[in-house]
Short mmCIF file of C-alpha atoms in Angstrom, two decimals:
data_model
loop_
_atom_site.label_atom_id
_atom_site.label_comp_id
_atom_site.label_asym_id
_atom_site.label_seq_id
_atom_site.Cartn_x
_atom_site.Cartn_y
_atom_site.Cartn_z
CA UNK X 1 119.31 80.43 96.00
CA UNK X 2 118.67 77.06 95.61
CA UNK X 3 115.50 75.61 94.42
CA UNK X 4 115.16 73.50 97.39
CA UNK X 5 115.64 76.28 99.80
CA UNK X 6 112.94 78.72 97.77
CA UNK X 7 110.37 75.52 97.96
CA UNK X 8 110.98 75.73 101.76
CA UNK X 9 110.64 79.19 102.16
CA UNK X 10 107.31 78.89 100.25
CA UNK X 11 106.19 76.20 102.29
CA UNK X 12 107.13 78.25 105.32
CA UNK X 13 105.06 81.15 104.25
CA UNK X 14 102.19 78.62 103.32
CA UNK X 15 101.84 77.33 106.64
CA UNK X 16 101.95 80.43 108.45
CA UNK X 17 99.70 82.17 106.24
CA UNK X 18 96.34 80.57 107.84
CA UNK X 19 96.94 80.85 111.38
CA UNK X 20 98.48 84.70 111.25
CA UNK X 21 96.96 87.75 110.16
CA UNK X 22 98.53 89.38 106.91
CA UNK X 23 101.80 90.94 107.26
CA UNK X 24 104.92 91.68 105.41
CA UNK X 25 107.05 88.63 105.13
CA UNK X 26 110.80 88.61 105.16
CA UNK X 27 112.21 90.83 102.49
CA UNK X 28 112.60 94.44 103.16
CA UNK X 29 113.47 95.09 99.81
CA UNK X 30 111.53 97.02 97.33
CA UNK X 31 109.59 94.02 95.87
CA UNK X 32 108.91 91.60 98.96
CA UNK X 33 110.85 88.70 97.27
CA UNK X 34 112.06 86.48 99.29
CA UNK X 35 114.41 85.22 96.85
CA UNK X 36 116.27 88.58 97.55
CA UNK X 37 116.80 87.84 101.37
CA UNK X 38 120.60 87.05 101.49
CA UNK X 39 120.18 84.29 104.45
CA UNK X 40 123.46 82.38 105.03
CA UNK X 41 121.96 79.48 107.12
CA UNK X 42 118.58 77.78 107.20
CA UNK X 43 117.74 74.74 109.21
CA UNK X 44 115.78 72.00 108.36
CA UNK X 45 112.95 72.90 105.31
CA UNK X 46 110.14 73.84 107.81
CA UNK X 47 111.01 76.91 109.81
CA UNK X 48 113.83 79.29 110.38
CA UNK X 49 115.74 79.13 113.60
CA UNK X 50 117.33 81.91 115.27
CA UNK X 51 119.89 79.65 116.56
CA UNK X 52 121.20 79.12 113.80
CA UNK X 53 120.73 82.32 111.86
CA UNK X 54 122.44 85.50 112.48
CA UNK X 55 120.75 87.90 114.63
CA UNK X 56 120.35 90.23 112.01
CA UNK X 57 119.50 90.00 108.15
CA UNK X 58 120.85 92.01 105.53
CA UNK X 59 118.32 92.64 102.68
CA UNK X 60 119.05 93.76 98.97
CA UNK X 61 117.53 97.18 99.88
CA UNK X 62 120.67 97.67 102.35
CA UNK X 63 118.44 97.54 105.35
CA UNK X 64 119.64 95.66 108.30
CA UNK X 65 116.89 94.43 110.57
CA UNK X 66 116.93 92.12 113.76
CA UNK X 67 115.89 88.80 112.86
CA UNK X 68 113.37 88.65 115.91
CA UNK X 69 110.95 91.30 114.00
CA UNK X 70 110.44 88.81 111.27
CA UNK X 71 110.75 85.05 112.86
CA UNK X 72 107.67 83.50 113.32
CA UNK X 73 108.75 83.11 117.05
CA UNK X 74 109.32 86.89 117.53
CA UNK X 75 106.91 88.86 120.04
CA UNK X 76 104.46 89.49 117.29
CA UNK X 77 103.37 86.36 117.28
CA UNK X 78 103.51 82.80 119.12
CA UNK X 79 103.81 79.73 117.23
CA UNK X 80 100.29 78.75 118.63
CA UNK X 81 98.37 81.86 118.51
CA UNK X 82 98.25 85.33 117.08
CA UNK X 83 99.98 88.39 119.42
CA UNK X 84 99.35 91.70 118.27
CA UNK X 85 102.12 94.22 118.92
CA UNK X 86 101.49 96.63 121.68
CA UNK X 87 101.95 100.08 119.83
CA UNK X 88 101.19 102.41 122.61
CA UNK X 89 103.99 102.62 125.19
CA UNK X 90 104.45 104.67 128.07
CA UNK X 91 107.90 106.08 128.71
CA UNK X 92 110.18 106.93 131.47
CA UNK X 93 112.78 109.38 130.64
CA UNK X 94 115.83 110.82 132.47
CA UNK X 95 117.51 114.40 133.09
CA UNK X 96 121.10 115.46 132.01
CA UNK X 97 123.01 118.04 134.23
CA UNK X 98 124.63 120.65 132.81
CA UNK X 99 125.75 124.21 134.43
CA UNK X 100 123.28 126.19 132.79
CA UNK X 101 120.63 124.11 133.43
CA UNK X 102 117.89 125.39 136.27
CA UNK X 103 118.18 124.23 139.82
CA UNK X 104 116.28 121.30 141.17
CA UNK X 105 112.40 121.59 141.18
CA UNK X 106 112.68 125.02 139.20
CA UNK X 107 113.83 122.89 136.42
CA UNK X 108 110.56 122.32 134.15
CA UNK X 109 112.76 119.39 132.49
CA UNK X 110 113.20 117.71 135.79
CA UNK X 111 109.92 118.48 137.16
CA UNK X 112 108.20 117.00 134.01
CA UNK X 113 110.54 114.10 134.20
CA UNK X 114 109.67 113.31 137.90
CA UNK X 115 105.93 112.96 137.25
CA UNK X 116 106.19 109.73 135.40
CA UNK X 117 104.36 107.45 137.75
CA UNK X 118 106.91 104.68 139.05
CA UNK X 119 109.85 106.38 137.59
CA UNK X 120 113.27 106.15 139.53
CA UNK X 121 114.15 109.67 138.70
CA UNK X 122 114.47 111.96 142.03
CA UNK X 123 115.05 115.44 141.68
CA UNK X 124 118.15 116.54 144.13
CA UNK X 125 117.50 120.35 145.12
CA UNK X 126 121.47 121.20 145.03
CA UNK X 127 121.95 120.25 141.16
CA UNK X 128 121.03 121.75 137.69
CA UNK X 129 119.04 120.09 135.48
CA UNK X 130 119.14 120.99 131.75
CA UNK X 131 117.55 118.77 129.34
CA UNK X 132 115.07 115.81 129.37
CA UNK X 133 115.89 113.34 126.56
CA UNK X 134 112.90 111.48 124.63
CA UNK X 135 113.96 108.76 122.17
CA UNK X 136 116.44 106.19 121.70
CA UNK X 137 119.95 108.24 121.43
CA UNK X 138 122.10 105.79 123.34
CA UNK X 139 123.80 108.88 125.59
CA UNK X 140 120.20 109.05 127.55
CA UNK X 141 117.67 106.67 126.02
CA UNK X 142 113.89 106.16 127.15
CA UNK X 143 112.97 103.04 128.61
CA UNK X 144 109.30 101.43 128.26
CA UNK X 145 107.54 102.06 131.42
CA UNK X 146 106.01 98.87 131.97
CA UNK X 147 108.77 96.57 131.35
CA UNK X 148 111.87 98.85 131.94
CA UNK X 149 112.77 97.78 128.50
CA UNK X 150 115.11 100.03 126.45
CA UNK X 151 112.92 101.23 123.84
CA UNK X 152 115.16 100.60 120.80
CA UNK X 153 115.32 96.69 121.82
CA UNK X 154 111.62 97.25 121.89
CA UNK X 155 111.49 98.83 118.06
CA UNK X 156 114.09 96.31 116.59
CA UNK X 157 112.14 93.18 117.79
CA UNK X 158 109.16 94.93 115.76
CA UNK X 159 110.20 96.99 113.37
CA UNK X 160 107.78 96.96 110.60
CA UNK X 161 104.87 97.13 112.93
CA UNK X 162 106.10 99.99 115.01
CA UNK X 163 108.71 102.25 112.51
CA UNK X 164 107.04 101.31 109.39
CA UNK X 165 108.56 100.07 106.05
CA UNK X 166 108.71 103.61 104.58
CA UNK X 167 110.76 105.12 107.15
CA UNK X 168 113.07 102.42 107.91
CA UNK X 169 113.68 102.23 103.98
CA UNK X 170 114.14 105.77 103.91
CA UNK X 171 116.62 106.23 106.86
CA UNK X 172 118.39 102.52 106.38
CA UNK X 173 117.66 101.86 109.93
CA UNK X 174 115.36 101.49 112.64
CA UNK X 175 116.28 104.22 115.00
CA UNK X 176 114.47 107.09 115.62
CA UNK X 177 115.40 109.57 112.98
CA UNK X 178 114.83 112.55 115.82
CA UNK X 179 115.43 113.13 119.38
CA UNK X 180 112.69 115.42 121.24
CA UNK X 181 113.80 117.22 124.51
CA UNK X 182 112.54 119.44 127.28
CA UNK X 183 115.39 122.01 128.09
CA UNK X 184 115.01 124.30 131.09
CA UNK X 185 117.55 127.15 130.94
CA UNK X 186 118.85 129.39 133.55
CA UNK X 187 121.90 130.74 131.74
CA UNK X 188 123.46 130.94 128.21
CA UNK X 189 124.36 127.94 126.46
CA UNK X 190 127.70 127.57 124.73
CA UNK X 191 127.79 129.39 121.52
CA UNK X 192 127.59 127.05 118.94
CA UNK X 193 126.70 125.27 115.63
CA UNK X 194 126.05 121.70 114.87
CA UNK X 195 128.34 120.32 111.96
CA UNK X 196 126.58 119.45 108.57
CA UNK X 197 126.88 115.70 107.55
CA UNK X 198 130.09 115.61 105.86
CA UNK X 199 131.78 117.30 108.51
CA UNK X 200 129.80 115.35 111.28
CA UNK X 201 131.03 112.19 109.03
CA UNK X 202 134.66 113.31 109.23
CA UNK X 203 134.38 114.54 112.69
CA UNK X 204 133.13 111.05 113.95
CA UNK X 205 135.87 108.96 112.11
CA UNK X 206 138.34 111.00 113.30
CA UNK X 207 137.09 111.36 117.15
CA UNK X 208 134.05 108.92 117.74
CA UNK X 209 134.24 109.21 121.45
CA UNK X 210 134.18 113.17 121.06
CA UNK X 211 131.77 113.20 117.78
CA UNK X 212 129.46 110.32 118.73
CA UNK X 213 127.54 109.89 115.14
CA UNK X 214 128.08 110.80 111.46
CA UNK X 215 124.76 112.68 111.44
CA UNK X 216 123.65 116.69 111.19
CA UNK X 217 121.92 118.04 113.77
CA UNK X 218 119.12 120.86 112.37
CA UNK X 219 116.92 121.59 115.38
CA UNK X 220 113.62 123.34 116.20
CA UNK X 221 113.04 125.15 119.42
CA UNK X 222 109.41 125.71 120.58
CA UNK X 223 108.78 128.02 123.45
CA UNK X 224 107.21 126.77 126.56
CA UNK X 225 107.72 130.00 128.34
CA UNK X 226 109.41 133.66 127.84
CA UNK X 227 112.61 132.48 125.94
CA UNK X 228 115.49 134.54 125.02
CA UNK X 229 117.95 133.24 122.23
CA UNK X 230 120.54 134.61 119.96
CA UNK X 231 119.97 132.86 116.77
CA UNK X 232 121.25 133.61 113.27
CA UNK X 233 123.05 136.84 112.22
CA UNK X 234 121.48 140.32 112.17
CA UNK X 235 121.03 142.01 108.81
CA UNK X 236 124.30 143.30 107.18
CA UNK X 237 123.37 146.70 107.57
CA UNK X 238 122.82 146.34 111.21
CA UNK X 239 125.94 144.87 111.77
CA UNK X 240 127.92 147.58 109.51
CA UNK X 241 126.26 150.14 111.61
CA UNK X 242 127.71 148.65 115.16
CA UNK X 243 131.01 148.05 113.49
CA UNK X 244 131.40 151.75 113.09
CA UNK X 245 131.68 152.02 116.95
CA UNK X 246 134.88 152.84 117.89
CA UNK X 247 135.69 150.13 120.04
CA UNK X 248 134.50 147.57 117.54
CA UNK X 249 136.76 148.96 114.59
CA UNK X 250 140.01 146.65 115.29
CA UNK X 251 137.72 143.59 114.34
CA UNK X 252 137.53 144.62 110.65
CA UNK X 253 139.76 143.69 108.12
CA UNK X 254 142.71 145.80 107.46
CA UNK X 255 141.88 146.41 103.59
CA UNK X 256 137.84 147.13 103.45
CA UNK X 257 135.26 146.40 100.94
CA UNK X 258 133.24 149.03 99.54
CA UNK X 259 130.07 147.05 101.03
CA UNK X 260 129.75 145.13 104.35
CA UNK X 261 129.47 141.36 102.88
CA UNK X 262 129.31 137.85 104.28
CA UNK X 263 132.82 137.55 103.65
CA UNK X 264 133.81 140.59 105.95
CA UNK X 265 131.34 139.39 108.44
CA UNK X 266 133.47 135.89 108.31
CA UNK X 267 136.35 137.71 109.01
CA UNK X 268 134.94 140.02 112.23
CA UNK X 269 133.63 136.85 113.68
CA UNK X 270 136.78 134.85 113.32
CA UNK X 271 138.41 137.99 114.64
CA UNK X 272 136.53 138.14 117.87
CA UNK X 273 136.66 134.51 118.23
CA UNK X 274 140.34 134.76 118.04
CA UNK X 275 140.89 137.71 120.38
CA UNK X 276 142.46 137.41 123.55
CA UNK X 277 140.75 137.70 126.93
CA UNK X 278 142.14 141.18 127.44
CA UNK X 279 141.06 142.31 124.49
CA UNK X 280 137.81 141.12 124.61
CA UNK X 281 137.56 142.78 128.39
CA UNK X 282 138.79 146.31 127.04
CA UNK X 283 136.26 146.03 124.26
CA UNK X 284 133.51 145.50 126.68
CA UNK X 285 134.72 148.17 128.80
CA UNK X 286 134.53 150.68 126.26
CA UNK X 287 131.07 149.71 124.81
CA UNK X 288 129.76 150.22 128.39
CA UNK X 289 131.26 153.78 128.52
CA UNK X 290 129.42 154.68 125.20
CA UNK X 291 126.15 156.54 125.41
CA UNK X 292 123.07 154.34 125.05
CA UNK X 293 121.67 155.97 121.63
CA UNK X 294 124.86 154.91 119.97
CA UNK X 295 123.73 151.28 119.66
CA UNK X 296 120.41 152.71 118.00
CA UNK X 297 117.64 149.72 117.86
CA UNK X 298 120.13 147.57 119.56
CA UNK X 299 119.93 149.30 123.03
CA UNK X 300 120.12 146.32 124.88
CA UNK X 301 123.59 145.27 124.51
CA UNK X 302 125.22 147.72 127.06
CA UNK X 303 122.49 145.83 129.72
CA UNK X 304 123.61 142.34 128.62
CA UNK X 305 127.15 142.92 128.73
CA UNK X 306 126.90 142.96 132.50
CA UNK X 307 124.64 139.91 132.55
CA UNK X 308 126.71 137.74 130.27
CA UNK X 309 130.10 138.63 132.24
CA UNK X 310 128.23 137.49 135.20
CA UNK X 311 127.68 134.35 133.69
CA UNK X 312 130.76 133.58 132.27
CA UNK X 313 133.54 136.10 131.98
CA UNK X 314 134.01 139.53 130.87
CA UNK X 315 136.62 138.00 128.87
CA UNK X 316 134.73 135.56 126.96
CA UNK X 317 134.78 135.71 123.10
CA UNK X 318 131.06 135.15 122.78
CA UNK X 319 129.94 138.31 124.53
CA UNK X 320 130.85 140.44 121.50
CA UNK X 321 129.79 138.01 118.91
CA UNK X 322 126.58 137.53 120.19
CA UNK X 323 125.73 141.00 121.05
CA UNK X 324 126.88 142.83 117.72
CA UNK X 325 126.58 140.62 115.07
CA UNK X 326 123.54 138.25 116.31
CA UNK X 327 119.80 138.57 116.20
CA UNK X 328 118.67 138.68 119.67
CA UNK X 329 114.95 137.15 120.27
CA UNK X 330 112.60 137.10 122.95
CA UNK X 331 109.90 134.90 122.27
CA UNK X 332 106.60 133.95 124.09
CA UNK X 333 105.17 130.58 124.64
CA UNK X 334 103.81 129.00 121.04
CA UNK X 335 106.68 130.90 119.10
CA UNK X 336 109.22 128.78 117.41
CA UNK X 337 112.36 129.20 115.67
CA UNK X 338 114.43 126.98 113.27
CA UNK X 339 118.48 126.46 113.44
CA UNK X 340 119.71 124.86 110.22
CA UNK X 341 123.13 122.79 110.24
CA UNK X 342 125.78 125.06 110.33
CA UNK X 343 123.84 127.55 111.84
CA UNK X 344 125.21 129.68 115.06
CA UNK X 345 123.17 130.03 117.96
CA UNK X 346 123.32 130.45 121.72
CA UNK X 347 119.85 129.86 123.91
CA UNK X 348 119.74 132.42 127.18
CA UNK X 349 116.73 131.50 129.34
CA UNK X 350 113.36 129.76 129.25
CA UNK X 351 111.91 126.60 128.91
CA UNK X 352 111.44 124.84 125.21
CA UNK X 353 110.57 121.55 123.58
CA UNK X 354 113.50 121.14 121.35
CA UNK X 355 113.75 118.52 118.58
CA UNK X 356 116.64 117.80 116.10
CA UNK X 357 117.47 115.24 113.69
CA UNK X 358 119.29 112.14 115.55
CA UNK X 359 122.50 113.34 116.49
CA UNK X 360 124.48 115.04 119.52
CA UNK X 361 127.52 116.40 117.96
CA UNK X 362 128.31 120.15 118.45
CA UNK X 363 131.15 122.72 118.04
CA UNK X 364 131.58 125.38 120.71
CA UNK X 365 133.61 128.60 120.83
CA UNK X 366 132.14 131.17 123.06
CA UNK X 367 130.11 131.06 126.60
CA UNK X 368 132.19 128.30 127.73
CA UNK X 369 135.76 127.87 129.30
CA UNK X 370 138.38 128.22 126.82
CA UNK X 371 139.55 124.72 127.53
CA UNK X 372 135.94 123.48 126.42
CA UNK X 373 136.27 125.37 122.91
CA UNK X 374 136.71 123.82 119.76
CA UNK X 375 138.66 125.18 116.83
CA UNK X 376 138.03 128.45 115.79
CA UNK X 377 138.97 127.80 112.16
CA UNK X 378 136.87 124.80 111.92
CA UNK X 379 133.91 126.43 113.18
CA UNK X 380 134.78 129.53 110.88
CA UNK X 381 134.92 127.08 107.61
CA UNK X 382 131.17 125.72 108.10
CA UNK X 383 129.51 128.59 109.66
CA UNK X 384 126.14 129.46 107.37
CA UNK X 385 125.11 132.70 107.06
CA UNK X 386 121.63 132.12 107.34
CA UNK X 387 119.44 132.98 108.33
CA UNK X 388 120.10 137.02 108.31
CA UNK X 389 117.23 138.56 110.08
CA UNK X 390 115.44 137.45 113.01
CA UNK X 391 112.52 136.99 111.16
CA UNK X 392 113.89 134.35 109.02
CA UNK X 393 114.85 132.49 111.97
CA UNK X 394 111.09 132.42 113.23
CA UNK X 395 108.94 129.03 112.33
CA UNK X 396 105.50 129.67 111.75
CA UNK X 397 102.84 127.13 112.92
CA UNK X 398 100.67 125.56 110.11
CA UNK X 399 97.70 124.11 109.74
CA UNK X 400 97.55 120.41 110.55
CA UNK X 401 95.93 118.00 108.17
CA UNK X 402 95.44 115.03 110.20
CA UNK X 403 94.05 117.11 113.00
CA UNK X 404 89.92 116.15 112.63
CA UNK X 405 88.72 118.76 114.81
CA UNK X 406 91.45 121.70 114.38
CA UNK X 407 92.93 121.81 117.66
CA UNK X 408 96.70 120.83 116.58
CA UNK X 409 99.06 123.21 115.17
CA UNK X 410 101.57 121.89 112.93
CA UNK X 411 105.50 122.80 113.09
CA UNK X 412 107.28 121.76 109.96
CA UNK X 413 111.18 122.54 109.50
CA UNK X 414 112.80 122.19 105.84
CA UNK X 415 114.23 118.50 106.58
CA UNK X 416 112.94 114.90 106.45
CA UNK X 417 113.63 113.75 110.00
CA UNK X 418 110.59 114.99 111.86
CA UNK X 419 107.76 117.13 111.98
CA UNK X 420 105.97 118.29 115.31
CA UNK X 421 102.76 119.49 116.38
CA UNK X 422 101.22 120.73 119.64
CA UNK X 423 97.58 120.02 120.93
CA UNK X 424 95.78 122.28 123.10
CA UNK X 425 92.30 121.62 124.76
CA UNK X 426 90.14 122.92 127.36
CA UNK X 427 88.36 120.88 129.66
CA UNK X 428 86.00 118.28 127.70
CA UNK X 429 87.37 119.16 124.61
CA UNK X 430 88.71 116.34 122.33
CA UNK X 431 91.07 116.01 119.37
CA UNK X 432 91.31 113.30 116.93
CA UNK X 433 94.46 112.63 114.97
CA UNK X 434 94.66 110.43 111.82
CA UNK X 435 96.94 107.58 111.30
CA UNK X 436 100.50 108.79 110.85
CA UNK X 437 102.66 106.63 108.42
CA UNK X 438 105.58 106.57 110.87
CA UNK X 439 106.33 106.57 114.76
CA UNK X 440 105.56 109.42 117.12
CA UNK X 441 106.81 110.59 120.83
CA UNK X 442 104.16 112.66 122.66
CA UNK X 443 104.61 114.58 126.16
CA UNK X 444 101.63 116.09 128.16
CA UNK X 445 103.27 119.41 129.76
CA UNK X 446 100.13 120.73 130.93
CA UNK X 447 96.77 119.35 132.39
CA UNK X 448 94.81 116.05 132.56
CA UNK X 449 93.02 114.28 130.37
CA UNK X 450 92.85 110.56 127.97
CA UNK X 451 94.45 109.12 125.12
CA UNK X 452 92.45 106.42 123.25
CA UNK X 453 94.51 104.64 120.90
CA UNK X 454 95.06 101.10 119.31
CA UNK X 455 91.76 100.04 121.46
CA UNK X 456 92.93 101.18 124.76
CA UNK X 457 92.27 104.39 126.93
CA UNK X 458 95.48 105.59 128.74
CA UNK X 459 95.89 108.44 131.50
CA UNK X 460 97.31 111.52 130.86
CA UNK X 461 98.72 113.92 133.22
CA UNK X 462 101.42 116.51 132.94
CA UNK X 463 105.16 114.79 132.39
CA UNK X 464 103.40 111.60 130.82
CA UNK X 465 105.40 110.51 127.89
CA UNK X 466 104.07 107.81 125.08
CA UNK X 467 105.84 106.19 122.07
CA UNK X 468 102.81 105.47 119.12
CA UNK X 469 103.79 103.30 116.62
CA UNK X 470 103.21 104.06 113.15
CA UNK X 471 99.57 103.36 111.48
CA UNK X 472 97.66 104.39 114.55
CA UNK X 473 94.83 106.87 114.98
CA UNK X 474 94.60 108.35 118.23
CA UNK X 475 92.19 111.01 120.38
CA UNK X 476 93.03 113.32 123.25
CA UNK X 477 90.44 114.19 125.40
CA UNK X 478 90.89 117.34 128.53
CA UNK X 479 89.33 116.40 131.52
CA UNK X 480 90.93 118.76 134.21
CA UNK X 481 91.71 122.48 132.74
CA UNK X 482 93.91 122.98 129.91
CA UNK X 483 95.44 119.91 128.29
CA UNK X 484 98.95 120.64 126.28
CA UNK X 485 100.75 118.16 124.46
CA UNK X 486 103.28 118.19 121.99
CA UNK X 487 104.04 115.10 119.42
CA UNK X 488 107.33 114.66 117.23
CA UNK X 489 106.81 112.20 114.43
CA UNK X 490 108.21 111.32 111.11
CA UNK X 491 106.54 110.08 107.80
#
């Protein structure tokens, strides 16, 4: 960088310093050093001109940030007066429609989505609504309610103030690293897993339209109502016991090991997924003819076969895999499970808050038409064999150290992309949350009240969704019955 250029930059900093509040200027590298900014153009020796500088600046730390978030002419400041960034933004979101979703207004996802004031989302009672997405994933993004802007565009303009330096440096982008959803489930979702980062990157390069990002997708599911799910594998001893039933022995390897281990389980799952529809139907018919006590503590199996067969088909491979090898969980509101990347699962019924790392990659091998299934070999090659017990799948709530009144519980999965906390307040109760060093997305699922944050009071009601920028302390207060809210955040 030339001496003239350095001097010009410093003059620019000096003339800005007196009229603007202190804020990080120019550099997003580790040392706030203007000389490390890799500008290719600089117009005049007074100010940067975005018309002559590329719309994004690549910094030494490898972070690419829109120029608007750094320019003296950005929305953060005008040239004549300071203008603070609005850090609390009410959002409007949308629902997608999958066949497994609940119908019309029976869908909590759709009902909550429709309650945003002034939204253009309307419920069609003849359609199923599966998921409401809250975030910046481009397939179904959220929008700022007051302006109609895509939330990602707003974050890009003021990345430092809304996302925060630590989170930007941690992930090397200005997107929300998580994707919260509300799911309303009428029948089983596809038997699936989400590929790890290595496979996701490979699949994205090979088929970017089918695998739309290179990221992994570990997730949590927090029950809002009674919730059923198949999640991870049963203990090996329990699977071994069931595999001794005559209709299932055909799926065992010809050469049997002394003990039933994960390699044997891998063979069993692959053989079940690869079996013909006719073989699966015969297996289900034969299992239905067995006395109930043959299934031991898994006596639910003969009752579930006709239920799943009606939802899909008696020839669906997912029925045998899920019922014989996987944990069947029945959760109550407030219970939560964690699904690691490469973890096998299929949600069966209920309403949940789901959150995952920022991704939409999935491999399906059951509870869906054969034409929609992915390669069994690929599925098996990355399949993880944890959890191996229903208890291992559970994600217990913890004390939340940012809760000042003790009215919030933390759900902290073993990953870096997000945590979530739930808040429940009785009438007139309040909860204060200390400043979080990263962005948050909050949804109200029950009740009414107020949110006080960043010097303003916002109305809270069922279905209201807010983005809250980094560094903001906020307070909930219930004003009408039980107030329930869920907040996803990252630091």
